[in-house]
XYZ file of C-alpha atoms in Angstrom:
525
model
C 171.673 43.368 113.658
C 169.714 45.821 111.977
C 165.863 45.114 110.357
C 163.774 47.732 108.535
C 161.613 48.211 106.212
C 162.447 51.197 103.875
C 161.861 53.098 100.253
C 164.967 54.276 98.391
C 165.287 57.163 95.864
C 168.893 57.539 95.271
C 171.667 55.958 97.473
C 175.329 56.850 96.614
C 178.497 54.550 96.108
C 178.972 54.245 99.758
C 180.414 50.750 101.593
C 180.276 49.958 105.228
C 181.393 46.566 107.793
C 177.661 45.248 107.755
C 176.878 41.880 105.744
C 173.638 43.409 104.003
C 170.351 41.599 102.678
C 167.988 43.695 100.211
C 164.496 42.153 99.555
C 162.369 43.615 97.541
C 159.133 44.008 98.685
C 157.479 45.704 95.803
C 158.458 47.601 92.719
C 161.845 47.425 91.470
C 165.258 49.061 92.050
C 168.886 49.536 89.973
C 172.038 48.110 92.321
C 175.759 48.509 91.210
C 177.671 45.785 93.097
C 180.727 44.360 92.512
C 181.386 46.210 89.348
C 178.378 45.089 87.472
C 174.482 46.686 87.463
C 171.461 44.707 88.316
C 167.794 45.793 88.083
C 165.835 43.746 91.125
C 162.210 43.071 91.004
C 159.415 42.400 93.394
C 160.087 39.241 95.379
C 164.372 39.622 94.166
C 166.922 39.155 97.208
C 170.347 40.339 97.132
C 173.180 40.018 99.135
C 176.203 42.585 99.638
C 178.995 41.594 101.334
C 180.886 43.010 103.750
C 183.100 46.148 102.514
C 181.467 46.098 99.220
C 181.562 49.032 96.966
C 177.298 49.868 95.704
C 175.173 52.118 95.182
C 170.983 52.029 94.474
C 168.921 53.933 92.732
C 165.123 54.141 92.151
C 163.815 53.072 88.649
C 160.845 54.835 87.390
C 158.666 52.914 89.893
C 158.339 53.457 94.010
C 159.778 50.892 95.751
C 159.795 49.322 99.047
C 162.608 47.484 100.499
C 163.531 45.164 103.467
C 166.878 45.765 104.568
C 169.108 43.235 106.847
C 172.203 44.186 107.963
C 175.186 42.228 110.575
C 178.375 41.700 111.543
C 180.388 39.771 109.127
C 181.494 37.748 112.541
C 178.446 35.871 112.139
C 179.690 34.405 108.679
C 182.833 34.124 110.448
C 184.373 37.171 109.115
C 185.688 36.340 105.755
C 183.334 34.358 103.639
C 182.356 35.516 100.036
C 178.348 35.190 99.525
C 177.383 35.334 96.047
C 173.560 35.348 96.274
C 171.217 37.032 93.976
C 168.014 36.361 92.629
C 168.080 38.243 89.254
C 170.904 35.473 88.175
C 170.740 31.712 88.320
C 166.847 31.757 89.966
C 165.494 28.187 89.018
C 168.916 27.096 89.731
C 168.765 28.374 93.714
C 165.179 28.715 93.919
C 164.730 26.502 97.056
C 167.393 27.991 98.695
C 166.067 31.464 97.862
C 162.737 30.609 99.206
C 164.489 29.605 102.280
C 166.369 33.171 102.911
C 162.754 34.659 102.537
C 161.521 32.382 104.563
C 164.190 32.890 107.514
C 163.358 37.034 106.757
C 159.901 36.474 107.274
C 159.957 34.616 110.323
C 162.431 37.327 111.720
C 159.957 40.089 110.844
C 156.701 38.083 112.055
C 158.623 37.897 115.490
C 159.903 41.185 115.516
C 156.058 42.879 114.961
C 154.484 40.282 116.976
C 157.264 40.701 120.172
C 155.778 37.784 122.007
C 157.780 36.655 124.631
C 161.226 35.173 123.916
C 160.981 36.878 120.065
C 164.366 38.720 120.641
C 165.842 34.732 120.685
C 164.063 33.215 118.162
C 164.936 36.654 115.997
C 168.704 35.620 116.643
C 168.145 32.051 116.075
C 166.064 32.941 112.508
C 169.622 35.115 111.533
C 171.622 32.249 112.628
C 169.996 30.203 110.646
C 170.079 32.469 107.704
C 173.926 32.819 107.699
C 174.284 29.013 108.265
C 172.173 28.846 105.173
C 174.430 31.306 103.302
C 177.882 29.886 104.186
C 176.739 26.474 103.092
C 174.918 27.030 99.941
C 175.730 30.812 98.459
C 179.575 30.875 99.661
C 182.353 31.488 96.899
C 185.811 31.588 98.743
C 186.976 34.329 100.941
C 186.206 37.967 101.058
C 189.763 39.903 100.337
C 188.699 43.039 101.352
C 188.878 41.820 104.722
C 191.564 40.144 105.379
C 194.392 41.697 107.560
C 192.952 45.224 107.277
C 194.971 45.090 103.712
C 192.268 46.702 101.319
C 192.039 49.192 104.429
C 194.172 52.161 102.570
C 192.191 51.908 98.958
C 188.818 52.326 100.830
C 190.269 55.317 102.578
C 191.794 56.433 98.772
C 188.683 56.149 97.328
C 186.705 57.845 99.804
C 189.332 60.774 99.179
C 188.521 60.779 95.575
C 184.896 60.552 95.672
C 184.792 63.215 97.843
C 187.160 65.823 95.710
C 184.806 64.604 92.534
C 181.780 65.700 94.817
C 182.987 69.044 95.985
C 184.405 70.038 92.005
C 182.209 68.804 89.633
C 181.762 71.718 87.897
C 185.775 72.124 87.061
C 187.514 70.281 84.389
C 188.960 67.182 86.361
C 191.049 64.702 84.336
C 192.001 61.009 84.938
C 195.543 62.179 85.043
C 194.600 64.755 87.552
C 193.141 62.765 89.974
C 196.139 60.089 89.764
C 198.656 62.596 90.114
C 197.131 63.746 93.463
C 197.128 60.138 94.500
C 200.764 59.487 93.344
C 199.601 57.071 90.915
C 200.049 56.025 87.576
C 197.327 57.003 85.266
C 196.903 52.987 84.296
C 197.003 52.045 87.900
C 194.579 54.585 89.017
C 192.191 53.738 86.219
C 191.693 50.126 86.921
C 191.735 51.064 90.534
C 188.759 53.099 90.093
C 186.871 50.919 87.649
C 187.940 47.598 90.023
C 186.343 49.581 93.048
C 183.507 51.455 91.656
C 182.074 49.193 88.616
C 181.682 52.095 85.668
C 184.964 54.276 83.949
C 186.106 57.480 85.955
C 184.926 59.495 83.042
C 181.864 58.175 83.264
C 181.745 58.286 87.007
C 181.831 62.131 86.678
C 179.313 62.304 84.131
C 176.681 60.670 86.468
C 177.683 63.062 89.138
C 177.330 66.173 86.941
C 173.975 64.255 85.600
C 173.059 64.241 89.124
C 173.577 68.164 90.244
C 171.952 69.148 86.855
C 168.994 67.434 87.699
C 168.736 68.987 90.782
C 168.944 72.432 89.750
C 166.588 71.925 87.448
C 163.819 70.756 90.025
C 165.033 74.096 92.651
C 165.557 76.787 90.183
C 165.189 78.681 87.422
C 168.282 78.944 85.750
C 168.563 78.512 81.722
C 169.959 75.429 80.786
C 172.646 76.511 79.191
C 173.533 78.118 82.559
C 173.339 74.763 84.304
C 174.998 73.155 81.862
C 178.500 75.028 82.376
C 177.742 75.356 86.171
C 177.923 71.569 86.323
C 181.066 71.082 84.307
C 179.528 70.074 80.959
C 181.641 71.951 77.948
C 178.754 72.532 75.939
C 174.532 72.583 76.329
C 174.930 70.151 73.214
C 176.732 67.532 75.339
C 174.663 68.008 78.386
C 171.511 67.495 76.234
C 172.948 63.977 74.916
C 174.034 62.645 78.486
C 170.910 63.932 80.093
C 168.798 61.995 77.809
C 170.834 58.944 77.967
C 170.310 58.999 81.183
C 166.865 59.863 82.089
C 164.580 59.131 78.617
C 164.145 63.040 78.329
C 165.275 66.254 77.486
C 166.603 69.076 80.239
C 163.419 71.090 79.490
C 160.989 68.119 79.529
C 162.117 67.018 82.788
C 161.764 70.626 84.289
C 158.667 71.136 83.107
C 157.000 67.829 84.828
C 159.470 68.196 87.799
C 157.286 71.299 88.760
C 154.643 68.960 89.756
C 153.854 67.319 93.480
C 154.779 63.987 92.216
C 158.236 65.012 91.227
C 160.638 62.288 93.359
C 163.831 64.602 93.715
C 167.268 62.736 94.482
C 169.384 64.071 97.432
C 171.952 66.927 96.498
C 173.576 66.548 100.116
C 175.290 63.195 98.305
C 178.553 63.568 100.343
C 180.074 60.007 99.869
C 180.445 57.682 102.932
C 183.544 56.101 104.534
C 182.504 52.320 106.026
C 182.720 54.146 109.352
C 180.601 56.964 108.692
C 178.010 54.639 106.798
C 175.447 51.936 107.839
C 171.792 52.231 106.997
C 171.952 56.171 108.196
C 171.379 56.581 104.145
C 168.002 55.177 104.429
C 164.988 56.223 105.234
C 161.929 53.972 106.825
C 158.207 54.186 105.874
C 155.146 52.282 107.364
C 153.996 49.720 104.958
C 152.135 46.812 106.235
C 150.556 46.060 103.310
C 154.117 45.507 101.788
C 155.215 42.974 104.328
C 152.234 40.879 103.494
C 154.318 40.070 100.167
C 156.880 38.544 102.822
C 154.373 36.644 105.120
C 153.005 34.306 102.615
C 156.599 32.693 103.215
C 155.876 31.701 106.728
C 153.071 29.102 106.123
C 155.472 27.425 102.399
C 157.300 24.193 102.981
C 160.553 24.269 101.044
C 161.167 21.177 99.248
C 163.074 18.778 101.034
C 166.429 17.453 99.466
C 169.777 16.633 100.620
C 171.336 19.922 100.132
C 168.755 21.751 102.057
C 168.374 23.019 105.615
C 165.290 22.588 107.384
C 162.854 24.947 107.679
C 161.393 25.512 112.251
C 158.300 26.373 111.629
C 156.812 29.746 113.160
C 154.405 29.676 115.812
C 152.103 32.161 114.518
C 150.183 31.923 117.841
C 149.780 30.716 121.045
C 147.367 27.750 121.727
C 144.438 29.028 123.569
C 142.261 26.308 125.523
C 138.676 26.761 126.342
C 136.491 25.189 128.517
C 133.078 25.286 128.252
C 130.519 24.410 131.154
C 126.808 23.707 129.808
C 125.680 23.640 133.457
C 126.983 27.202 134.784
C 125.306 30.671 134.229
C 126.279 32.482 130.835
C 126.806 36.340 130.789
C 126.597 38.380 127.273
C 129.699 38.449 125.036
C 130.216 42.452 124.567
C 130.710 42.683 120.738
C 133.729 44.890 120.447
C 133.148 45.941 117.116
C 129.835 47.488 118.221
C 132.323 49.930 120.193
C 134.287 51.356 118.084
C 134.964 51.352 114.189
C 138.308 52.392 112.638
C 138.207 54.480 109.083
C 140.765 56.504 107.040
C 141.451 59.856 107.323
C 139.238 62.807 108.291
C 139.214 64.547 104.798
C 137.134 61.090 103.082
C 134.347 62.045 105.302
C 133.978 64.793 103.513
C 133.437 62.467 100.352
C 129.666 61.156 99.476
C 130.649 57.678 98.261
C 132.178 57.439 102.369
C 129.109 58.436 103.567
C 126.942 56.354 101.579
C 129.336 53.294 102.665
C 129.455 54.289 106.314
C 125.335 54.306 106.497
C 124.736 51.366 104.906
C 127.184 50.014 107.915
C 125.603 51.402 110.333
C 122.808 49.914 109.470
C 124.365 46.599 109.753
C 126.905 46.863 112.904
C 125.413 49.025 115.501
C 129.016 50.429 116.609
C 129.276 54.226 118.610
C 132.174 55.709 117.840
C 134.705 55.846 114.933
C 138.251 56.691 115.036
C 140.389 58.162 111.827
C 143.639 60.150 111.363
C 144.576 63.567 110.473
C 142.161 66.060 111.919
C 144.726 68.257 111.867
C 146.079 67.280 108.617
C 146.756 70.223 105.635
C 143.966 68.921 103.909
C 141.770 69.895 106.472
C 142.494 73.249 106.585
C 142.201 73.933 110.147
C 145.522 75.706 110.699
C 147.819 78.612 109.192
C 149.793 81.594 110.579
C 149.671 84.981 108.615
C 152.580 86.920 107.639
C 153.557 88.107 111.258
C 153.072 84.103 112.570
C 150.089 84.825 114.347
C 147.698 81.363 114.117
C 144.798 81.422 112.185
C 142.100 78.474 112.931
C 138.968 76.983 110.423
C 136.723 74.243 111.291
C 134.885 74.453 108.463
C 135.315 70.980 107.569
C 135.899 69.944 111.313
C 132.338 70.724 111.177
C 130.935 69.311 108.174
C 132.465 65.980 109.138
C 131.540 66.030 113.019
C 127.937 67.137 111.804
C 127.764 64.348 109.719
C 128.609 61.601 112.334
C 126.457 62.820 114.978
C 123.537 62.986 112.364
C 124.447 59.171 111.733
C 124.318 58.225 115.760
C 128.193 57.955 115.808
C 130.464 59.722 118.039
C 133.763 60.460 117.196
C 136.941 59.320 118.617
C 139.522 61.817 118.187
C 143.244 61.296 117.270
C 144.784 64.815 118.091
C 147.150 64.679 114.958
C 149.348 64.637 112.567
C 151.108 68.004 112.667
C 150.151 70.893 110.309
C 153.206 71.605 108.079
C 153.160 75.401 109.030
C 153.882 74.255 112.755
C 155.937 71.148 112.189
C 159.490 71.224 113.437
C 160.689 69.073 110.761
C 159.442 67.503 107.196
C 159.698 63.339 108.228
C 155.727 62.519 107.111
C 154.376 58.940 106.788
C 151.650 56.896 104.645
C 151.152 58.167 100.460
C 149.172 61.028 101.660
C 151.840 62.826 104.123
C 150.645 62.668 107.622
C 153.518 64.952 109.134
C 155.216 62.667 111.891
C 156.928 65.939 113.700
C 157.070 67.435 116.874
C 155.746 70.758 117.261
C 158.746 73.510 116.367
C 156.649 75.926 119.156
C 154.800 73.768 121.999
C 152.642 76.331 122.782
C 151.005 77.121 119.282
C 150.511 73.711 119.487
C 148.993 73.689 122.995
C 146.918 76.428 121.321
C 145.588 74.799 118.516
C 144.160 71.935 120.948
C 142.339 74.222 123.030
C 141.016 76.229 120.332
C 139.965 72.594 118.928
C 138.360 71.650 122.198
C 136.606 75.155 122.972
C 135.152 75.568 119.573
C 133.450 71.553 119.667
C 132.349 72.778 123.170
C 130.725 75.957 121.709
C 129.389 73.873 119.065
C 128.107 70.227 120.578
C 127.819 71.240 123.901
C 129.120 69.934 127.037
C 127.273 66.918 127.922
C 127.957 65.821 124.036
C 131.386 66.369 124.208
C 132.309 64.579 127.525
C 130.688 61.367 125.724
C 133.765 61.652 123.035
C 137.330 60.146 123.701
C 140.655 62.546 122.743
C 143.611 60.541 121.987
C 147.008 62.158 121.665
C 148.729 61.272 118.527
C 148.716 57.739 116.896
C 150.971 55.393 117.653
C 153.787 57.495 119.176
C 155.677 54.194 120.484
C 157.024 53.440 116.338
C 159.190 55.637 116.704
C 160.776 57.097 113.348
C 157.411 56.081 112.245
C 154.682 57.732 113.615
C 156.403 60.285 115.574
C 160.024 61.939 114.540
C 160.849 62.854 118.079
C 162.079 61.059 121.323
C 160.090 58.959 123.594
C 160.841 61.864 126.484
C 159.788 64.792 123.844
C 156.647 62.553 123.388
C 155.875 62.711 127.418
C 156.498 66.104 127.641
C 154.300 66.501 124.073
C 151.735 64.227 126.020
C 151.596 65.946 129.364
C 151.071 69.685 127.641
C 148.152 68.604 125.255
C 146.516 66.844 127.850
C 146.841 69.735 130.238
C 145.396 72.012 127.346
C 142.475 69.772 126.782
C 141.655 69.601 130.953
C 142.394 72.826 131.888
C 139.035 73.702 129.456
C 136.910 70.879 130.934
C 138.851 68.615 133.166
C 135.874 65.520 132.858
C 137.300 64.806 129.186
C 138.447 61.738 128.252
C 142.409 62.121 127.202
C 144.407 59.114 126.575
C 147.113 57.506 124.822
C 147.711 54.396 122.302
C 148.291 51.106 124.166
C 151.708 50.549 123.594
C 152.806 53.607 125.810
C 150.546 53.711 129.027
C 153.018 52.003 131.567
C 155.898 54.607 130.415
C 153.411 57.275 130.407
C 152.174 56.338 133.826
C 156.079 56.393 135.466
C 156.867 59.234 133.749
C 153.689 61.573 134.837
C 153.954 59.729 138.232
């Protein structure tokens, strides 16, 4: 089984072995299934079954998904689910609320991993498809049985592909049938069965699609695009385009030139069920998402005689304390007078922050404070000139360090995320970007962190600095998360910045998030 949380912008007509359950966490996305279109909302749940023929697409809001996917052995590899919240709700709402409830309890034990979660994970999926056999089942699934529907998925993977690669040449229904040695009715309903929309209209969306995209990347007239993506006339194009997407060609490029502009794939090479699973997808960090999901753990589904019971979760371990009046007390150590946790670097730059961080200073006596993305764009702190060559500014480095030692607070610094100009790769995380990549040259990076380190030296002083904590990177252990590389690239990454940092004062205090000390410590020996 597969469980992640992810965001979708544009997903082709792909189809793959895995049973898979969409939730939608928050915002709201378009699904073509089984030859019809649904639009899901916050708090929807869909299922799509094995071999099944969809495609998603963003609407004009983010979204942010949790995705499910497993064999079809474990609904013993034929059944038919028909479950989906945007039809029949107050008709299955019960049962609904138990699916999210199973989900939940399978994600709480997942992000918990408390001893013995991998079982209960299985047992919460076991559960789930148990629920779906007995409640959401409509027959058998035929594209499974005896391999028989194996050929037309291979056909239509041959003509989605050919579509994809000529686009921009005049392709006919009769075409496309010959090359199959088909009749043109046959091949029609084929399509249509399989894919949900017309072939005609199929082609339009693709040609929609590659438009769109040229428009964001270049600047080509429209007229230009128009023919290059197989439309006969700008007229035409114009009329589909705004069908389509609620604006012109030209209104579209013009806001499409801005940050905010979400650009579909071009790369939209269509998927046999081999090639695909959730490789499609991409993942994103958002806690605050899953919250929507939790509030199922503590809900009691209404008990009738159609529905399953609900285990409930243990959302923690009993703790038992004993308490002797007649022995000798020590001082609790307040934790939170350690260390305080904040944002990002750059909103220390910001007055409101500042205002809010001295008025709590004033309340919780705490030392240090820890916050991403020192090294973050936004900062400033690193580019390379024409030739490459690194250039370095700590001018807001130090307007933000100055400001925290003024206030009594040290700061505990998070060596990352990775300036763009020196990132390997473009995989960033959170709304604001925090580049999740490896280095693409090691030793610029080993060069930034001693510049880092020698300039707060030459500024603060020795005995100040040894007083502050360096942490590399946050979070490395999520990986595809926090950090786009391996778990070895993250030792070796480890070992080098560490080495940079002591080989300027060797008393500093270098460590590394929780989660990977043990590895780190049988890996470094």
């Amino acid at each position: 089984m597969k469980l992640f949380v992810n965001s979708v912008k544009h997903i082709d007509f792909h189809w793959h072995k895995e049973v898979e359950v969409v939730y939608v966490l928050h915002g709201s996305i378009i699904m073509y299934l089984d030859q019809q279109q649904y639009t899901l909302h916050e708090d929807d749940v869909i299922v799509v079954n094995s071999m099944s023929v969809h495609k998603i697409e963003r609407t004009n809001q983010d979204n942010v998904l949790l995705t499910l996917q497993f064999g079809p052995e474990l609904m013993n590899n034929n059944a038919f689910i028909s479950c989906n919240s945007a039809m029949n709700v107050e008709q299955n709402a019960p049962r609904l609320q138990s699916i999210k409830q199973y989900l939940a309890q399978m994600v709480w034990e997942i992000n918990k991993k408390t001893p013995g979660y991998q079982n209960f994970t299985m047992g919460r999926l076991q559960m789930l498809c148990g629920c779906l056999q007995r409640y959401f089942s409509s027959g058998t699934n035929s594209a499974l049985e005896d391999g028989s529907r194996d050929y037309d998925y291979k056909r239509l993977n041959r003509v989605l592909t050919y579509i994809d690669l000529h686009y921009n040449e005049k392709i006919t229904l009769q075409d496309m049938a010959h090359s199959e040695h088909l009749s043109l009715h046959y091949f029609s309903h084929f399509f249509t069965d399989k894919i949900g929309i017309p072939f005609q209209k199929y082609l339009t969306l693709i040609r929609l699609e590659k438009a769109q995209a040229q428009l964001a990347a270049n600047d080509k007239n429209i007229s230009e695009i128009a023919l290059d993506c197989g439309f006969a006339n700008v007229k035409l194009f114009n009329k589909y385009f705004k069908e389509k997407y609620g604006c012109t060609p030209g209104s579209y490029r013009e806001s499409s030139r801005t940050p905010e502009l979400h650009q579909l794939n071009v790369n939209r090479k269509p998927k046999t069920y081999e090639e695909s699973s959730s490789g499609d997808y991409y993942e994103m960090e958002t806690l605050n998402a899953i919250s929507l999901l939790y509030r199922y753990l503590d809900v009691k589904v209404d008990a009738d005689q159609d529905t399953l019971p609900i285990p409930s979760v243990h959302l923690s371990d009993q703790t038992y304390i004993e308490i002797r009046a007649d022995q000798t007390s020590s001082v609790y150590e307040k934790h939170w007078n350690m260390t305080m946790t904040a944002g990002r670097a750059i909103e220390g730059l910001r007055e409101d922050w500042r205002k809010q961080l001295s008025a709590l200073k004033g309340k919780v006596p705490f030392q240090y404070i820890r916050f991403h993305g020192i090294f973050n764009d936004e900062m400033m702190v690193y580019s390379e000139n024409e030739q490459g060559t690194p250039l370095y500014n700590w001018s807001y480095v130090d307007k933000l360090y100055d400001f925290l030692l003024d206030q009594g607070v040290r700061p505990f610094v998070e060596l990352s995320f990775m300036p763009s100009q020196l990132a390997r790769s473009k995989e960033t995380l959170f709304w604001w970007r925090g580049n999740i990549s490896p280095p693409s040259d090691p030793a610029k990076w080993q060069a930034l962190v001693g510049e880092f380190v020698r300039h707060c030296l030459n500024r603060y002083g020795a005995e100040e600095v040894r007083q502050w904590y360096f942490e590399v990177w946050n979070e490395p252990d999520l990986a595809g998360v926090c950090w786009a590389g391996s778990k070895e690239e993250y030792f070796t990454f480890y070992e080098s910045t560490v080495h940079a940092i002591k080989s300027i004062l060797p008393e500093l205090k270098v460590g590394a998030s929780y989660g990977l000390r043990i590895s780190l410590e049988r890996y470094l020996g």
